[in-house]
Coordinates of C-alpha atoms and ligand atoms in Angstrom, one line a residue:
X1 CA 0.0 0.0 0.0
X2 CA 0.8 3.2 -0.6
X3 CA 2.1 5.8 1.8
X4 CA -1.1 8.2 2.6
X5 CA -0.4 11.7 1.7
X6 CA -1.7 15.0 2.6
X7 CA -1.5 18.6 1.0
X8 CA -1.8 21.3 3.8
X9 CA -3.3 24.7 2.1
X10 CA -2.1 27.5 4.7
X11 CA 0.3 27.3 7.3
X12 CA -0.9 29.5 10.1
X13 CA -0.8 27.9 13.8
X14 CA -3.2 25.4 13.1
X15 CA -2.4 24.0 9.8
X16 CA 1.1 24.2 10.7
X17 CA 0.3 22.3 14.0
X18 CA -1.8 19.4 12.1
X19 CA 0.5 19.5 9.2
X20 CA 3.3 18.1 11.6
X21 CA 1.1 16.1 13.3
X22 CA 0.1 14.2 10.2
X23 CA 4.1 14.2 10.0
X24 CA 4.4 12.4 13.1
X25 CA 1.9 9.9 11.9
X26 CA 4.4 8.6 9.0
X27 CA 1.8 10.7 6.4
X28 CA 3.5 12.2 3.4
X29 CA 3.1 15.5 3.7
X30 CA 3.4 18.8 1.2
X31 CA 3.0 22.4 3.1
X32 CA 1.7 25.7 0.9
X33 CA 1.1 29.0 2.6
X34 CA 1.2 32.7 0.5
X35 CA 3.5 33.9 3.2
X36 CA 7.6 33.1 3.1
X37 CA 7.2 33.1 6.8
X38 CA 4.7 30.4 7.6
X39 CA 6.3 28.0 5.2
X40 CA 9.9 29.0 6.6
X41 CA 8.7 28.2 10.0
X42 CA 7.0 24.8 8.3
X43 CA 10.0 23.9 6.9
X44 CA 11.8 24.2 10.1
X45 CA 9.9 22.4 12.6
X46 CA 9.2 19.3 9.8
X47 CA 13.5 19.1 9.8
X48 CA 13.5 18.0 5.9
X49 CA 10.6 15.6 6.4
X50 CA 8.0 17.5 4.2
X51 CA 7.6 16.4 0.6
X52 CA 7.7 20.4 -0.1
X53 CA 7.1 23.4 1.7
X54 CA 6.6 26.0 -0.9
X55 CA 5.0 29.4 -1.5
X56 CA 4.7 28.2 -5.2
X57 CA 0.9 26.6 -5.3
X58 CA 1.5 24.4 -9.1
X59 CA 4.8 23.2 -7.1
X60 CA 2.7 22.2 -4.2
X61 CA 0.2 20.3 -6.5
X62 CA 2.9 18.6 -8.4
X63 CA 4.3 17.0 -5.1
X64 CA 1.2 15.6 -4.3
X65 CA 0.2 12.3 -5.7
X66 CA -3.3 12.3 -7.4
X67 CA -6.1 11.8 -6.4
X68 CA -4.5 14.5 -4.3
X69 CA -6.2 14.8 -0.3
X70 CA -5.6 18.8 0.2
X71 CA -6.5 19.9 3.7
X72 CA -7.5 24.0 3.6
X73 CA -6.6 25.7 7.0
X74 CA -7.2 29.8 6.0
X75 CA -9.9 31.7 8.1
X76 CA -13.4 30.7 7.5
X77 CA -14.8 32.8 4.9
X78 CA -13.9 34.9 2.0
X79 CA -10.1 33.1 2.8
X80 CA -11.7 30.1 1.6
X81 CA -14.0 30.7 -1.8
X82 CA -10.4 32.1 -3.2
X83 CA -8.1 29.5 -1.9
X84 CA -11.1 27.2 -3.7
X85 CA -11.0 29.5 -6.7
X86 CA -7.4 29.2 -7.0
X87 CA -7.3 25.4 -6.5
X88 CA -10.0 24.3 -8.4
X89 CA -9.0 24.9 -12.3
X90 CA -5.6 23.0 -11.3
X91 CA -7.0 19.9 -9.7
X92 CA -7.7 16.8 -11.3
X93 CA -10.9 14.5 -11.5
X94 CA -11.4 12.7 -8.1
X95 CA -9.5 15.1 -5.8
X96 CA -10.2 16.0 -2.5
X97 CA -10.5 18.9 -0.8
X98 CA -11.0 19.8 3.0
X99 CA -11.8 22.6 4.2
X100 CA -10.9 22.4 8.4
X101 CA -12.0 25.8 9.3
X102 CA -14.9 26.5 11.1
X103 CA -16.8 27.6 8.2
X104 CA -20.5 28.2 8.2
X105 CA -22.2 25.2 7.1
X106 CA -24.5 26.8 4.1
X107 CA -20.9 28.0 2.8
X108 CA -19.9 24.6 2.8
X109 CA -22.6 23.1 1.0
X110 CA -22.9 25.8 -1.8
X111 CA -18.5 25.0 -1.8
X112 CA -19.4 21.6 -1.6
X113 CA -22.4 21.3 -4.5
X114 CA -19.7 23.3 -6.9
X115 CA -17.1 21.9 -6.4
X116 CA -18.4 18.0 -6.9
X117 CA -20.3 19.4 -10.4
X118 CA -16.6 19.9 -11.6
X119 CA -15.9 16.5 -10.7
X120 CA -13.9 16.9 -7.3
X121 CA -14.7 15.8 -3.7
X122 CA -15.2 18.4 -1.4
X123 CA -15.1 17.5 2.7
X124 CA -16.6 20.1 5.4
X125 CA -14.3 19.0 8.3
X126 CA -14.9 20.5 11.8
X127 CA -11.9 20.5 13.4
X128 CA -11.4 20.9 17.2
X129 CA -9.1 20.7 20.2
X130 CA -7.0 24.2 20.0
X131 CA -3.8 24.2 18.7
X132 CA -2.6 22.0 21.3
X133 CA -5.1 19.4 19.8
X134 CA -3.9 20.0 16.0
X135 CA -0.1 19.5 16.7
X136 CA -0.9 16.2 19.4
X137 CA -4.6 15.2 18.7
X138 CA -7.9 16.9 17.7
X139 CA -11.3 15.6 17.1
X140 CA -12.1 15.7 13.8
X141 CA -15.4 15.8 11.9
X142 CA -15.3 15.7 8.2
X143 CA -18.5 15.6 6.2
X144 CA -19.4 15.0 2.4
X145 CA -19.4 12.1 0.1
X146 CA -18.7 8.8 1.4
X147 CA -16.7 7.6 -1.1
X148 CA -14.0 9.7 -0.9
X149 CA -13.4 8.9 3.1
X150 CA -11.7 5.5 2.5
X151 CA -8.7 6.9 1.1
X152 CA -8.2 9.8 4.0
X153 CA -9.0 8.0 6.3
X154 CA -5.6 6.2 7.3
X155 CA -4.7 10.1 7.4
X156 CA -7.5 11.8 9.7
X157 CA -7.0 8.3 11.9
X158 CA -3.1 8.5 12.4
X159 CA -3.6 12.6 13.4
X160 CA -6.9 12.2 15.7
X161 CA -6.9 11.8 19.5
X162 CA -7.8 8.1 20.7
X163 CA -9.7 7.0 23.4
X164 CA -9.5 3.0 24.4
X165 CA -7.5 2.7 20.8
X166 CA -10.6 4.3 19.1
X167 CA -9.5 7.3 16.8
X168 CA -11.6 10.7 17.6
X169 CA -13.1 11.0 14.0
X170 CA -15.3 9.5 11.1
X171 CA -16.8 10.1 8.2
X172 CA -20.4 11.5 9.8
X173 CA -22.0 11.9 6.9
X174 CA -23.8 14.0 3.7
X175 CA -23.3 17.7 2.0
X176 CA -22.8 19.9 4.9
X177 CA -22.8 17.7 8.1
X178 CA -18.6 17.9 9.0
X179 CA -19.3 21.9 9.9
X180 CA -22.6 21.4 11.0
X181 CA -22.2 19.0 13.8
X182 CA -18.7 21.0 14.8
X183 CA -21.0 24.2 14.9
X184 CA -23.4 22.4 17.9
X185 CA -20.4 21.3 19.2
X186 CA -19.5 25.2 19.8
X187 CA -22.9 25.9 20.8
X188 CA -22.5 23.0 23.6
X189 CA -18.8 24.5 24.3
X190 CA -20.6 27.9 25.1
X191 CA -23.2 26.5 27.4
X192 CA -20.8 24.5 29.2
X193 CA -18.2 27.7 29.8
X194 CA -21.4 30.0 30.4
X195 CA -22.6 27.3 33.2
X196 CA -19.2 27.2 34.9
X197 CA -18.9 31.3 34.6
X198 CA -22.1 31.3 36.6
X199 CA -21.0 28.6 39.7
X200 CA -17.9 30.5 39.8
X201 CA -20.1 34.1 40.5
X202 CA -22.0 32.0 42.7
X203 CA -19.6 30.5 44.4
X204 CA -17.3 34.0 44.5
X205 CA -20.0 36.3 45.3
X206 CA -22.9 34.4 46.6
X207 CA -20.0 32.1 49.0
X208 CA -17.3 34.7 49.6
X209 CA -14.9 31.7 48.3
X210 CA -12.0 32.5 47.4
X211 CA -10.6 31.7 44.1
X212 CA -7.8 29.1 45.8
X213 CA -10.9 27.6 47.0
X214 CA -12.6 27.7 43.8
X215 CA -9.9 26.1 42.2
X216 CA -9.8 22.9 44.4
X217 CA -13.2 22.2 44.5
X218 CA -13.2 22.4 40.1
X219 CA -10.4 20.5 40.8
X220 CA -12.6 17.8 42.9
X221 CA -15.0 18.0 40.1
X222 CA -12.5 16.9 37.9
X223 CA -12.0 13.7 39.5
X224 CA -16.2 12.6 39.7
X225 CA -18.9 12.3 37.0
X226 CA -18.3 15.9 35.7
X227 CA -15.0 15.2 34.7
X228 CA -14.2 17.1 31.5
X229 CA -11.7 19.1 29.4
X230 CA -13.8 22.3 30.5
X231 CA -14.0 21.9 34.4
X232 CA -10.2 20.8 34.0
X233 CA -9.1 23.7 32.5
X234 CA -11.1 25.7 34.8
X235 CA -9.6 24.6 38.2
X236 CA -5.4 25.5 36.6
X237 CA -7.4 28.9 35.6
X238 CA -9.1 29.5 39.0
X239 CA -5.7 29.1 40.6
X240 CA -3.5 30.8 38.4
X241 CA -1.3 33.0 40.1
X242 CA -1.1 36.9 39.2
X243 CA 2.6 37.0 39.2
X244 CA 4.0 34.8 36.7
X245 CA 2.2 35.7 33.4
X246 CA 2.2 39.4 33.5
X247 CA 4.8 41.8 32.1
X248 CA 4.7 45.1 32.5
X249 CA 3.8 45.9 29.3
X250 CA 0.7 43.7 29.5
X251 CA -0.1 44.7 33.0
X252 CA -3.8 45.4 33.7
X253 CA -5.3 49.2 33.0
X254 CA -6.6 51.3 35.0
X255 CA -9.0 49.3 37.0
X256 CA -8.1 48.2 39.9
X257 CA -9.4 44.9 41.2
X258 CA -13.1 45.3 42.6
X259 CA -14.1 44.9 45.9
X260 CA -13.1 41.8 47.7
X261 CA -10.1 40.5 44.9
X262 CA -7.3 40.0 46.6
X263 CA -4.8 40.7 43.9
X264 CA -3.3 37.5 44.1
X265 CA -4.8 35.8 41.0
X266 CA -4.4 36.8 37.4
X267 CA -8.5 36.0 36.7
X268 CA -9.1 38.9 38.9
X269 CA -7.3 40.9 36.5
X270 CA -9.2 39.5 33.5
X271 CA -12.3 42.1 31.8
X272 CA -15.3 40.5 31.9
X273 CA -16.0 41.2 28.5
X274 CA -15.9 37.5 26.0
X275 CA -15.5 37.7 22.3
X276 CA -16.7 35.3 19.9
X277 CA -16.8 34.2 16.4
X278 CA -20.1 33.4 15.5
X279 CA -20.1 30.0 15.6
X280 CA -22.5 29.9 18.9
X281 CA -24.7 32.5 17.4
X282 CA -25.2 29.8 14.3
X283 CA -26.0 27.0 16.7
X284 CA -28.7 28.9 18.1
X285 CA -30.2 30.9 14.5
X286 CA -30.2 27.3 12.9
X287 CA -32.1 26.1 16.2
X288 CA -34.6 28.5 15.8
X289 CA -35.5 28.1 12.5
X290 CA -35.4 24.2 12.8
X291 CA -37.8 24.6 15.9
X292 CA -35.9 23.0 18.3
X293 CA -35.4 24.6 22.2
X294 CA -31.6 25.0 23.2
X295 CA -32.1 27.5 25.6
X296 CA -29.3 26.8 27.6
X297 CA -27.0 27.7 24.3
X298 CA -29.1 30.6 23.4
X299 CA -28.8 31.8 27.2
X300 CA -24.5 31.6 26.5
X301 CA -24.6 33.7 23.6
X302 CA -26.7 36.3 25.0
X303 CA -24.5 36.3 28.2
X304 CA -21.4 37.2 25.5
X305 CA -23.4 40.1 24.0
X306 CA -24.1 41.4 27.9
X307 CA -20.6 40.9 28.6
X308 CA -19.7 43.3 25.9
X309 CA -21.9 45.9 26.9
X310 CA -19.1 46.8 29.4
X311 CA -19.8 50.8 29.7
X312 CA -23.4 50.5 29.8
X313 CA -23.1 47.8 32.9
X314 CA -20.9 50.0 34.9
X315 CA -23.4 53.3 34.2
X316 CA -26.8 51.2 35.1
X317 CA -25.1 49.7 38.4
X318 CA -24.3 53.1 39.6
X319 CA -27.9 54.5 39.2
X320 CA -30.1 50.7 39.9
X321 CA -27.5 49.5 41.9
X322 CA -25.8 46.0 41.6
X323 CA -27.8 43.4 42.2
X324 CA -25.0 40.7 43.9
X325 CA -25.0 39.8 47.2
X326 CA -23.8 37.2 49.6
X327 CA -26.3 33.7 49.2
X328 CA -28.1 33.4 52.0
X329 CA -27.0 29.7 54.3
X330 CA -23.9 28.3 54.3
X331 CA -21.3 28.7 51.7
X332 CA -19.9 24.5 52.2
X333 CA -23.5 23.9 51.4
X334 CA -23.4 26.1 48.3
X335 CA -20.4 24.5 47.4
X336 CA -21.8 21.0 48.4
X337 CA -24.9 21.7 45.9
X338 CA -22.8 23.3 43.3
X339 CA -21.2 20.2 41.7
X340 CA -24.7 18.4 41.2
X341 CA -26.1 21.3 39.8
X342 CA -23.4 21.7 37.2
X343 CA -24.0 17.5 36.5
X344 CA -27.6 18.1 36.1
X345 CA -27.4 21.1 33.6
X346 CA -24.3 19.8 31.8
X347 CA -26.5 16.9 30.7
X348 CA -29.5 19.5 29.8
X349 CA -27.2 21.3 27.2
X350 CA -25.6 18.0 25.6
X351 CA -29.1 17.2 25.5
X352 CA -30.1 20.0 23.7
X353 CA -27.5 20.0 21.4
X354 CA -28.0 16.2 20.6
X355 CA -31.3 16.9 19.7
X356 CA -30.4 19.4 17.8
X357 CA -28.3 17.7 15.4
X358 CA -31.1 14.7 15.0
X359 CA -33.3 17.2 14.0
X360 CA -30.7 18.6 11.5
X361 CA -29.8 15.4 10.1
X362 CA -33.7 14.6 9.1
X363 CA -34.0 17.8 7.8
X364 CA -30.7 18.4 5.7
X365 CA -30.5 14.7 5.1
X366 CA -27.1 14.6 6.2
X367 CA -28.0 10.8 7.8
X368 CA -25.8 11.6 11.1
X369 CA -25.3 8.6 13.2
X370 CA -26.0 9.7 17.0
X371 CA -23.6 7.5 18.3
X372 CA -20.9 8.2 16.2
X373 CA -20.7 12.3 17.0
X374 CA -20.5 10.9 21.0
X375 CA -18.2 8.5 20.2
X376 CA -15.7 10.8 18.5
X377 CA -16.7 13.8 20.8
X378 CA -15.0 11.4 23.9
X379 CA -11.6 12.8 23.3
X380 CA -9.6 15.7 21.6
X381 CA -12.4 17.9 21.6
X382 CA -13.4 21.0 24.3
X383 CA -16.4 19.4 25.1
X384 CA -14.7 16.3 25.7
X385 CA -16.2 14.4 29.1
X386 CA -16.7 11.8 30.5
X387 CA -20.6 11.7 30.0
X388 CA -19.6 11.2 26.2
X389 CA -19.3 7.4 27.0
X390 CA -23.1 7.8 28.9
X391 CA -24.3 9.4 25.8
X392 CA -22.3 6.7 23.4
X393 CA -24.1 3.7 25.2
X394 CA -27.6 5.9 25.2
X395 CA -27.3 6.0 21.2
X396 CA -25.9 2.9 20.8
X397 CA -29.0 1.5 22.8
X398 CA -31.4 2.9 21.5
X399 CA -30.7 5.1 17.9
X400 CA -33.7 7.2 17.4
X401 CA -33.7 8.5 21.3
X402 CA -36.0 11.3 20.9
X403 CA -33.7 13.5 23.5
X404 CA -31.4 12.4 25.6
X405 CA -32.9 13.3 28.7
X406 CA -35.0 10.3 28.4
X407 CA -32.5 7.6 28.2
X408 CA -32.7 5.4 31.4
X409 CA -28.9 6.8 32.8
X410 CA -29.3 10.3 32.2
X411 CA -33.0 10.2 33.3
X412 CA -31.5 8.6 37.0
X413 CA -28.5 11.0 36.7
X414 CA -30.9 14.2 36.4
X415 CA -33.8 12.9 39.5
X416 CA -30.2 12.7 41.7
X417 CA -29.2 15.8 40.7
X418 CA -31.9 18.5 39.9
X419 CA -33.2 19.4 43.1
X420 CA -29.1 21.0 43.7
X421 CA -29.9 22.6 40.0
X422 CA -33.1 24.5 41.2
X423 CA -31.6 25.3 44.1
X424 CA -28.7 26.8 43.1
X425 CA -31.4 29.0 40.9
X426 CA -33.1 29.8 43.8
X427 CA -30.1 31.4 46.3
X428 CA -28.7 32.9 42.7
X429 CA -32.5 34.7 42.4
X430 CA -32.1 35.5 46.4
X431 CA -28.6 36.8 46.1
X432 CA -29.4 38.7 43.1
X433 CA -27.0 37.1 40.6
X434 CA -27.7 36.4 37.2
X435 CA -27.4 32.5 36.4
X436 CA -28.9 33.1 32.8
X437 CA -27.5 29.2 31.9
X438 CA -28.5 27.7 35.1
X439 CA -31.9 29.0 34.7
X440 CA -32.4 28.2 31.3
X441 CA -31.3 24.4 31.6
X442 CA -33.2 23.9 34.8
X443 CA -36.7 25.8 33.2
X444 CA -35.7 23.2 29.8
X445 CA -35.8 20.1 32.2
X446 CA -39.1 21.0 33.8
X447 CA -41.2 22.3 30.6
X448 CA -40.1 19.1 29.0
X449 CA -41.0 16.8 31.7
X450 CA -44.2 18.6 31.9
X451 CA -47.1 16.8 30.7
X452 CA -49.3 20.0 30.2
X453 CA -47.7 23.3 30.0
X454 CA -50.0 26.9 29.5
X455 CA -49.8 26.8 25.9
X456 CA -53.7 26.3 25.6
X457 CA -53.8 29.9 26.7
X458 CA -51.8 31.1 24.0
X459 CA -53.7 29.0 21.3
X460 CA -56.5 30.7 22.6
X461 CA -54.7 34.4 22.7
X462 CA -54.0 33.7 19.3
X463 CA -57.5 32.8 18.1
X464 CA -58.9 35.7 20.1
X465 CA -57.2 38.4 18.3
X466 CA -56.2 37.0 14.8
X467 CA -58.8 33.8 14.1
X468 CA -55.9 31.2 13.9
X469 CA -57.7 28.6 15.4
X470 CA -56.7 26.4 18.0
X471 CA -57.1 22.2 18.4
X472 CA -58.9 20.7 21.0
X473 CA -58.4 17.8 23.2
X474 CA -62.0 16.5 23.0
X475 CA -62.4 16.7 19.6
X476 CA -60.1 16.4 16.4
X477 CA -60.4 19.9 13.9
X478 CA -59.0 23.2 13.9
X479 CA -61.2 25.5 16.1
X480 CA -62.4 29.3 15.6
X481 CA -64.5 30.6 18.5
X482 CA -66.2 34.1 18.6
X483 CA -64.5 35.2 21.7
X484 CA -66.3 37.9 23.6
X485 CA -65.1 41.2 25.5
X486 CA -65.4 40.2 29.1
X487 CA -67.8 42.5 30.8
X488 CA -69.7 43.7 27.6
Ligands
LIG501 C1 -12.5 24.1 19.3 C2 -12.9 25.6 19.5 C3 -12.3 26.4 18.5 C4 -12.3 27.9 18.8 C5 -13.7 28.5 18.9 C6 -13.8 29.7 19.8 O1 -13.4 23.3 19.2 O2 -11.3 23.9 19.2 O3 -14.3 25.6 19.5 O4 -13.0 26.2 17.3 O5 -11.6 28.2 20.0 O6 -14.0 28.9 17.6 O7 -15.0 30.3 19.5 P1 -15.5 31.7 20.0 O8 -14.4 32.6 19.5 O9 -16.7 31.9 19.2 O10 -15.6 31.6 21.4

């Protein structure tokens, strides 16, 4: 057999990283990048064990055996239509492209529909795990035609983090399904970080803990049911000292630390003001026009847009005053309950995001296998967790799980732990701090375990003032009732 072989198209930090790590996996590999720097720096760390690392794209494509496997790393966007526009005249029948960006999934399928009626295979591969993960081992989700996958696949395989020998990607399926199913991944990823923002403000200013404290008990976490990527990373941040990071020139502004940091830990130094790229916002547009609840997802991205209103925040506190206090009872409790909480509302937002994605599949056809997306979330990945497995075994049990709060283990898990979820909600409300996640997961869990919710009042609303008739449960039809002024 033939050595595999892979084409890297732009050699910024990432394609760089997963250009050598396709290195490491004895994968022939030929490096192109419009910069003399990124392929300089290419060059270097492969130590002469590229096929070629060139500026020089016709170069680059003669290196490459055909059919050629070209992996695209440029910014999602524009950055890819012209790396496609450049490629595509000088490709040959029965290439393959990939683009591993975090494009927008209606992108890929337009890229993906032109680029297969000129006779080449196009792949929409989400691609996760930082750069840490594309130089030692991401998760990788490619999408598109099947065919195609085969020959990659020795490729993606050798690069991909493992977990019990079981490489963190596969084909998942049709057209646009690679970028769709890493975009609810991101959606997940900001529900998760949003729910662990909010036990931190709990736990900080509802319990006065401190973030030593903070960090041990995320540390504890760690080592239960909630062990994950996320709660690991938060802990090391939680106790990262102030000193050791900072230079002067990178020192904080003006502010000085609010009242009650001590100073002693860089995250007390951080604005609390998050960025983002969009790729939460898509999870939650696609949601709504699919018709399918994630609330706890929708709840993250708003919290980023509130974050950035950073001026307004500071004006509206001084005149309404801030809300925050101290959570009434005792702040080991609070911690106590914290931990369950998180459990209980980590499995609400995989939930919704699973859901999600099985409502995506039917209706984009990309014919997503459930069990396949938790199988190859289990490792490389920032959701990573170790309720992946749970998930895996729910899927694998039963395929066509309607949500996964209704498989048998997450069903126990969430009666064991929801009554800490609502009542972290309830000393958040008391002390006044927002827990826009918490909320959100807790109020998803009890309007879908609810057998009868007030709907019937707004089918009736709705007839009332617009004649859009309502159904009945006594009788089968569409209803229109003359409703009358009350007191007339
Ligand atoms: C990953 C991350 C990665 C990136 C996010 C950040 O899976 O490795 O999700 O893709 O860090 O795009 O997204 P925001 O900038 O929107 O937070």
């Amino acid at each position: 057999m033939s050595t595999p072989h892979l084409g890297v198209v732009g050699l910024g930090v990432m394609g760089r990283n997963l250009a050598l790590n396709a290195l490491d996996a004895g994968v022939a590999v030929a490096g192109t990048d419009l910069g003399d720097d990124a392929v300089t720096g290419f060059q270097d760390e492969a130590g002469g064990r590229a096929l070629i690392a060139t500026t020089d794209l016709d170069a680059f494509l003669d290196a490459l055996p055909t059919p050629r496997n070209i992996l695209v790393m440029v910014p999602a966007g524009k950055a890819v239509d012209a790396v496609l526009a450049g490629l595509a005249p000088k490709l040959s029948a029965g290439d393959l492209v990939i683009d591993g960006g975090n494009s927008y999934f209606k992108d890929t399928q337009r890229r993906h529909d032109e680029m297969e009626a000129q006779g080449l295979h196009f792949f929409g591969m989400g691609v996760s795990g930082g750069e840490e993960g594309a130089r030692y081992g991401p998760s990788m989700m490619p999408g598109g035609p099947r065919g195609p996958y085969a020959r990659v696949a020795p490729v993606l395989e050798g690069m991909a983090a493992e977990v019990d020998g079981d490489p963190c990607v596969a084909h998942l399926g049709a057209g646009a399904s690679g970028h769709y199913v890493k975009m609810v991944h991101n959606g997940i990823e900001y529900g998760l970080m949003q729910l662990l923002a909010e036990a931190y403000d709990l736990l900080k200013r509802g319990g006065g803990l401190d973030n030593g404290r903070m960090g041990e008990l995320f540390g504890q976490w760690n080592e239960g049911e909630l062990r994950s990527y996320l709660v690991e990373i938060t802990a090391d941040i939680l106790k990262h000292p102030y000193s050791v990071d900072v230079q002067p020139n990178e020192a904080p502004g003006d502010e000085s630390p609010p009242e009650g940091m001590t100073g002693k830990y860089l995250l007390d130094y951080i604005k609390d003001t998050a960025a983002q790229k969009g790729t939460g916002k898509w999870t939650s547009q696609d949601a709504m026009d699919l018709g399918v609840p994630t609330p706890t997802i929708d709840a993250a991205v708003t919290s980023r847009y509130i974050s950035a209103l950073k001026s307004e925040r500071v004006a509206a506190s001084e005149l309404l005053g801030t809300p925050a206090g101290r959570a009434p009872g005792d702040p080991d409790e609070l911690a106590g309950l914290m931990g369950d909480a998180l459990l209980a509302a980590f499995l609400v937002t995989y939930a919704q995001g699973f859901a999600l994605l099985k409502r995506a599949s039917d209706a984009y056809e990309f014919g997503l296998d459930l069990e396949t997306v938790a199988r190859i979330w289990r490792g490389g990945c920032i959701i990573r967790a170790d309720l992946l497995e749970v998930f895996r075994e729910a899927f694998r049990a039963d395929a066509e799980l309607p949500n996964l709060l209704v498989a048998p283990a997450v069903a126990d898990a969430l009666i064991g732990h929801r009554d800490a979820l609502r009542q972290s909600v309830v000393l958040a409300s008391q002390a006044g701090i927002p827990t826009p996640a918490l909320s959100a997961s807790l109020d998803y869990l009890d309007a879908y375990r609810s057998a009868w919710l007030p709907a019937n009042l707004v089918a009736a609303q709705r007839d009332y003032f617009g004649a859009h008739t309502f159904e009945r449960i006594d009788e089968e039809g569409a209803f229109h009732v003359q409703w009358e002024p009350a007191g007339l």
